Coordinates of C-alpha atoms and ligand atoms in Angstrom, one line a residue:
V268 CA -10.1 -4.6 -16.2
P269 CA -10.7 -5.7 -12.8
E270 CA -9.3 -2.9 -10.8
L271 CA -5.5 -3.6 -9.9
A272 CA -2.5 -4.7 -7.5
Y273 CA 1.1 -4.0 -8.3
Q274 CA 3.4 -6.3 -6.6
N275 CA 7.0 -7.4 -7.2
G276 CA 7.1 -6.1 -10.5
K277 CA 3.7 -8.2 -11.3
I278 CA 0.2 -6.2 -12.1
L279 CA -2.6 -9.2 -10.8
P280 CA -6.4 -8.4 -9.2
I281 CA -6.5 -6.9 -5.6
S282 CA -7.5 -9.9 -4.5
E283 CA -4.2 -11.0 -5.4
A284 CA -2.2 -8.9 -3.9
M285 CA -0.6 -10.1 -0.3
V286 CA 2.3 -8.8 2.7
S287 CA 3.9 -11.4 5.2
V288 CA 2.1 -10.7 9.2
E289 CA 5.7 -9.7 9.8
D290 CA 5.3 -6.8 7.4
R291 CA 7.0 -3.6 10.2
G292 CA 3.8 -2.7 8.3
Y293 CA 1.5 -4.8 10.2
Q294 CA 3.3 -5.5 12.9
F295 CA 4.5 -1.9 14.2
A296 CA 2.7 0.9 11.2
D297 CA 7.6 1.1 9.8
A298 CA 5.3 2.5 5.9
V299 CA 5.1 4.4 4.8
Y300 CA 2.3 6.2 1.9
E301 CA 1.5 8.0 -0.7
V302 CA -2.5 8.6 -2.4
I303 CA -1.8 10.6 -5.9
M304 CA -4.7 11.4 -8.2
G305 CA -4.8 10.1 -12.1
S306 CA -6.2 12.0 -13.9
Q307 CA -6.8 11.9 -17.6
G308 CA -4.6 8.4 -17.1
R309 CA -2.0 9.9 -16.0
P310 CA -0.6 10.2 -12.5
F311 CA -0.8 13.9 -11.4
A312 CA 1.9 15.8 -9.8
L313 CA 4.0 12.5 -9.6
Q314 CA 7.7 13.6 -9.3
K315 CA 6.6 15.6 -6.3
H316 CA 4.5 13.0 -4.6
L317 CA 8.0 10.5 -5.3
N318 CA 9.3 13.8 -3.0
R319 CA 7.5 12.7 -1.0
L320 CA 8.2 9.4 -0.7
H321 CA 11.6 9.7 -0.3
R322 CA 12.1 13.2 2.3
S323 CA 9.4 10.4 4.6
M324 CA 11.6 7.0 3.9
S325 CA 14.6 9.4 5.1
A326 CA 13.0 10.1 7.8
L327 CA 13.0 7.0 8.7
D328 CA 16.2 5.5 7.8
F329 CA 14.3 3.2 5.9
P330 CA 17.3 0.8 3.4
E331 CA 17.3 2.6 -0.3
L332 CA 14.1 1.6 -2.7
S333 CA 14.9 2.7 -6.9
L334 CA 12.4 5.7 -7.1
D335 CA 13.3 4.9 -10.5
L336 CA 11.3 1.5 -9.6
V337 CA 8.5 3.4 -7.5
K338 CA 7.8 5.5 -10.2
E339 CA 7.6 2.7 -13.9
G340 CA 4.8 0.5 -11.3
I341 CA 2.5 3.7 -11.1
L342 CA 3.4 3.9 -14.2
K343 CA 2.6 0.6 -15.5
V344 CA -0.7 -1.0 -13.1
N345 CA -2.2 2.6 -13.7
E346 CA -1.7 1.9 -17.2
A347 CA -2.9 -1.6 -17.3
S348 CA -6.6 -0.4 -15.3
E349 CA -7.2 2.4 -18.0
I350 CA -8.9 4.1 -14.7
P351 CA -9.0 7.9 -16.2
D352 CA -9.9 9.2 -12.8
S353 CA -8.5 6.4 -10.9
V354 CA -6.7 6.1 -7.1
I355 CA -3.7 6.0 -7.1
Y356 CA -2.5 4.4 -3.6
L357 CA 1.2 3.3 -3.1
Q358 CA 2.9 1.8 0.4
V359 CA 6.2 1.4 1.3
S360 CA 6.9 -0.8 4.4
R361 CA 10.8 -1.4 6.4
G362 CA 10.5 -5.4 5.4
N363 CA 10.1 -8.0 6.2
Q364 CA 11.0 -10.2 9.1
V365 CA 10.5 -11.4 13.1
R366 CA 9.0 -9.8 16.0
S367 CA 11.4 -7.6 17.5
H368 CA 11.2 -3.3 18.1
L369 CA 14.4 -3.4 17.1
P370 CA 14.2 -3.1 12.5
E371 CA 17.7 -5.2 11.3
R372 CA 19.6 -3.5 9.6
E373 CA 19.7 -5.4 6.6
M374 CA 16.6 -4.5 5.4
N375 CA 14.5 -5.7 2.0
P376 CA 12.1 -2.8 1.6
V377 CA 8.0 -4.1 0.7
L378 CA 6.3 -2.0 -1.8
T379 CA 2.4 -2.4 -3.0
I380 CA 0.1 0.1 -5.3
T381 CA -3.1 -0.3 -5.8
V382 CA -5.1 1.7 -8.7
R383 CA -8.9 2.3 -7.9
R384 CA -12.0 3.8 -9.8
A385 CA -12.2 7.7 -8.5
D386 CA -15.4 8.7 -6.5
E387 CA -16.1 11.3 -8.9
T388 CA -13.8 13.0 -11.3
P389 CA -11.4 15.7 -10.1
V390 CA -12.8 18.0 -12.4
R391 CA -16.3 19.1 -11.6
P392 CA -18.3 21.7 -9.2
L393 CA -17.1 23.0 -5.9
S394 CA -19.3 21.4 -3.0
P395 CA -21.8 23.0 -1.9
G396 CA -20.2 22.7 2.0
V397 CA -19.6 20.4 4.8
S398 CA -19.8 20.4 8.5
A399 CA -17.0 19.4 10.5
I400 CA -15.9 19.3 14.2
T401 CA -12.6 20.2 16.3
V402 CA -10.8 17.5 18.4
P403 CA -7.5 17.6 20.4
D404 CA -4.5 16.3 18.1
E405 CA -3.3 12.7 20.2
R406 CA -0.9 12.9 16.9
W407 CA 2.5 11.9 17.8
G408 CA 4.9 14.3 17.1
R409 CA 6.4 13.5 13.3
C410 CA 2.8 14.8 10.9
D411 CA 5.2 16.0 8.6
I412 CA 6.9 11.5 7.8
K413 CA 3.5 10.3 5.2
T414 CA 3.1 7.1 7.7
V415 CA 0.6 4.5 8.0
Q416 CA 0.2 5.3 11.3
L417 CA -3.8 6.9 10.6
L418 CA -5.0 5.4 13.5
P419 CA -6.0 8.6 15.4
N420 CA -7.2 10.4 12.0
A421 CA -9.5 7.2 11.7
M422 CA -11.3 7.7 15.1
A423 CA -11.3 11.5 14.7
K424 CA -12.7 11.3 11.8
T425 CA -15.2 8.2 13.8
R426 CA -16.0 10.7 16.6
A427 CA -16.8 13.6 13.5
E428 CA -19.6 11.0 12.1
K429 CA -21.6 10.3 15.0
N430 CA -21.6 14.2 15.2
G431 CA -23.4 14.8 11.9
A432 CA -19.4 16.0 10.9
S433 CA -17.9 15.2 8.3
D434 CA -14.4 15.8 9.6
A435 CA -12.6 16.5 12.0
I436 CA -10.2 19.7 12.7
F437 CA -7.1 19.2 14.7
L438 CA -6.3 21.1 17.3
G439 CA -2.3 21.4 18.8
P440 CA -1.9 23.4 22.7
E441 CA -3.4 26.1 23.3
N442 CA -6.1 25.4 20.9
V443 CA -3.6 25.8 17.1
V444 CA -5.3 24.7 14.1
R445 CA -2.8 22.1 12.5
E446 CA -5.6 20.0 9.7
A447 CA -7.6 18.3 9.7
T448 CA -7.6 13.9 9.2
S449 CA -6.4 13.2 5.8
S450 CA -6.3 17.0 4.2
N451 CA -4.6 20.7 5.1
V452 CA -6.6 23.3 6.5
F453 CA -6.9 27.0 5.4
I454 CA -9.0 30.1 5.8
V455 CA -10.0 33.8 4.1
K456 CA -10.4 35.9 5.6
D457 CA -10.3 40.3 4.2
G458 CA -9.1 38.2 1.4
V459 CA -6.6 37.0 2.6
F460 CA -5.7 33.0 3.0
Y461 CA -4.2 31.8 6.3
T462 CA -2.7 28.3 6.8
H463 CA -0.5 26.0 9.5
P464 CA 3.1 26.4 8.7
L465 CA 5.6 23.5 7.4
T466 CA 6.8 21.6 11.2
P467 CA 6.6 18.9 12.0
N468 CA 3.5 19.0 13.5
I469 CA 1.1 18.8 9.5
L470 CA 1.3 17.0 6.4
P471 CA 2.9 18.8 3.4
G472 CA 0.3 18.1 1.2
I473 CA 0.5 18.3 -2.1
T474 CA -2.6 20.6 -3.4
R475 CA -2.2 22.9 -0.2
E476 CA 2.3 23.2 -2.2
I477 CA -0.4 24.0 -5.7
F478 CA -2.0 26.6 -4.3
I479 CA 0.5 28.4 -2.8
Q480 CA 3.1 28.0 -5.2
S481 CA 0.7 30.4 -8.3
Q482 CA -0.6 32.1 -5.2
A483 CA 3.1 33.5 -5.6
K484 CA 3.4 33.2 -9.2
A485 CA 0.8 35.7 -10.2
G486 CA 2.4 38.4 -6.3
H487 CA -0.6 36.8 -3.9
E488 CA 0.8 35.5 -0.6
V489 CA -0.7 32.9 1.2
V490 CA 0.7 33.5 5.2
E491 CA 1.6 30.2 6.3
E492 CA 0.9 31.6 10.1
I493 CA -0.3 29.5 13.8
F494 CA -4.2 30.5 14.3
S495 CA -6.5 29.6 17.2
V496 CA -9.3 28.4 16.3
E497 CA -10.7 31.6 17.5
R498 CA -9.7 33.5 14.4
L499 CA -10.7 29.5 12.4
L500 CA -14.5 30.5 13.9
G501 CA -14.3 34.1 12.3
A502 CA -13.0 33.6 9.5
D503 CA -15.1 34.5 6.4
E504 CA -14.2 31.1 5.1
V505 CA -13.1 27.2 5.5
F506 CA -11.5 25.0 3.6
L507 CA -9.3 21.7 3.2
T508 CA -7.6 20.3 1.1
G509 CA -5.8 17.2 -0.8
T510 CA -5.6 15.5 -2.9
I511 CA -9.5 13.1 -2.5
T512 CA -10.8 16.4 -0.6
R513 CA -9.5 18.8 -3.8
V514 CA -11.1 21.9 -1.8
L515 CA -13.7 21.5 0.2
P516 CA -15.2 24.5 1.6
I517 CA -16.3 24.3 5.6
T518 CA -19.7 26.2 6.1
K519 CA -20.2 24.7 9.9
V520 CA -17.9 24.3 12.8
D521 CA -18.3 23.1 15.9
D522 CA -22.1 24.3 14.7
I523 CA -20.5 28.1 14.5
P524 CA -21.9 28.7 10.6
I525 CA -18.4 30.4 8.8
G526 CA -19.3 33.5 7.1
T527 CA -22.1 33.7 5.7
G528 CA -22.1 29.3 5.5
R529 CA -22.3 29.0 2.5
P530 CA -18.8 28.2 0.2
G531 CA -17.1 31.5 -0.7
P532 CA -14.8 32.7 -3.6
G533 CA -11.6 31.4 -2.0
A534 CA -12.2 28.3 -2.6
A535 CA -14.0 28.2 -5.9
A536 CA -10.7 29.7 -7.2
F537 CA -8.5 27.6 -5.2
L538 CA -10.5 24.8 -7.2
E539 CA -10.7 26.3 -10.3
L540 CA -7.0 27.0 -10.1
L541 CA -6.7 23.4 -9.4
I542 CA -8.2 21.4 -11.4
E543 CA -6.6 23.8 -14.2
E544 CA -3.0 21.7 -13.2
I545 CA -5.2 18.6 -13.7
R546 CA -6.8 18.8 -17.0
T547 CA -2.8 20.9 -18.3
Q548 CA -0.9 19.0 -16.8
K549 CA 3.1 17.7 -18.3
Ligands
LIG1831 N1 -4.1 12.2 3.6 N2 -3.1 16.3 5.6 C1 -2.8 14.5 6.2 C2 -3.0 14.6 8.1 C3 -2.9 13.3 5.1 O1 -3.3 12.8 4.7 C4 -3.5 14.8 3.5 C5 -3.7 14.0 2.9 C6 -3.6 15.5 3.3 C7 -3.2 16.2 1.8 O2 -2.4 15.8 0.9 P1 -1.6 15.7 -0.2 O3 -2.1 17.4 -0.5 O4 -0.2 16.1 -0.6 O5 -3.5 14.9 -0.5 C8 -2.1 16.8 4.9 C9 -4.1 11.4 1.8 C10 -5.1 11.2 0.8 C11 -4.3 9.8 2.4 O6 -4.3 9.4 3.9 O7 -6.3 9.5 1.8

């Protein structure tokens, strides 16, 4: 079975799935997306992704699109692929029209879904750690909406690669640590987890949310507060979280070793919890 796409209710090879040159996603980045992990043949945290998709579409005043239909499409194409550990990508653009900044009033959103084999199974040991650089956050003011407008993210990732690092961490004014190019950022200091609060400047990550909620249930608070790069550099641990990233220890930032320079117990605990959630997904 090839890696598959879903378009207009049909399943087809990815190479045969096409969108119009007048798709507003193509011309204006007027589109939103989700990346979902398929594990044991099932989409992980599907309802959370659907809720966030709905939130993104509402924030941009998109025409209505049935979430039941989206869900059905995801399940159908993921099942048809028969890939146990998959990466499900879905994109919804506002629709097609003759190029004009002003969107037409009545539009039909364009939904496309692809399913590919994940590079690695999500149930695997913690990475030995990678390095990151910091870059000024040059993105727009609504990073809480998951749009496909990812050029600054792609440029920052390229800059990281040129500097021999794995990823880039965006810094806001006054060197506030926001997030990485496709992950949220956590630090650990004296056994306490800290991460940026939910504001328009970061994506409300689902991996982030799963961890914060499960910590709360266990009576441990994750402190959601603004902190600067100095606190990140002085932290015991730094790690990234995300659907594809899972939990990734950052052992060096801008060539400065973090803590012991090795992955710490905080990241290990987070990963254990995430794997348990994936294993026992309902
Ligand atoms: N990115 N922050 C940004 C900017 C992201 O793009 C992502 C996800 C996250 C983590 O969110 P979640 O835990 O819901 O995956 C944080 C996806 C995976 C991507 O663009 O490939």
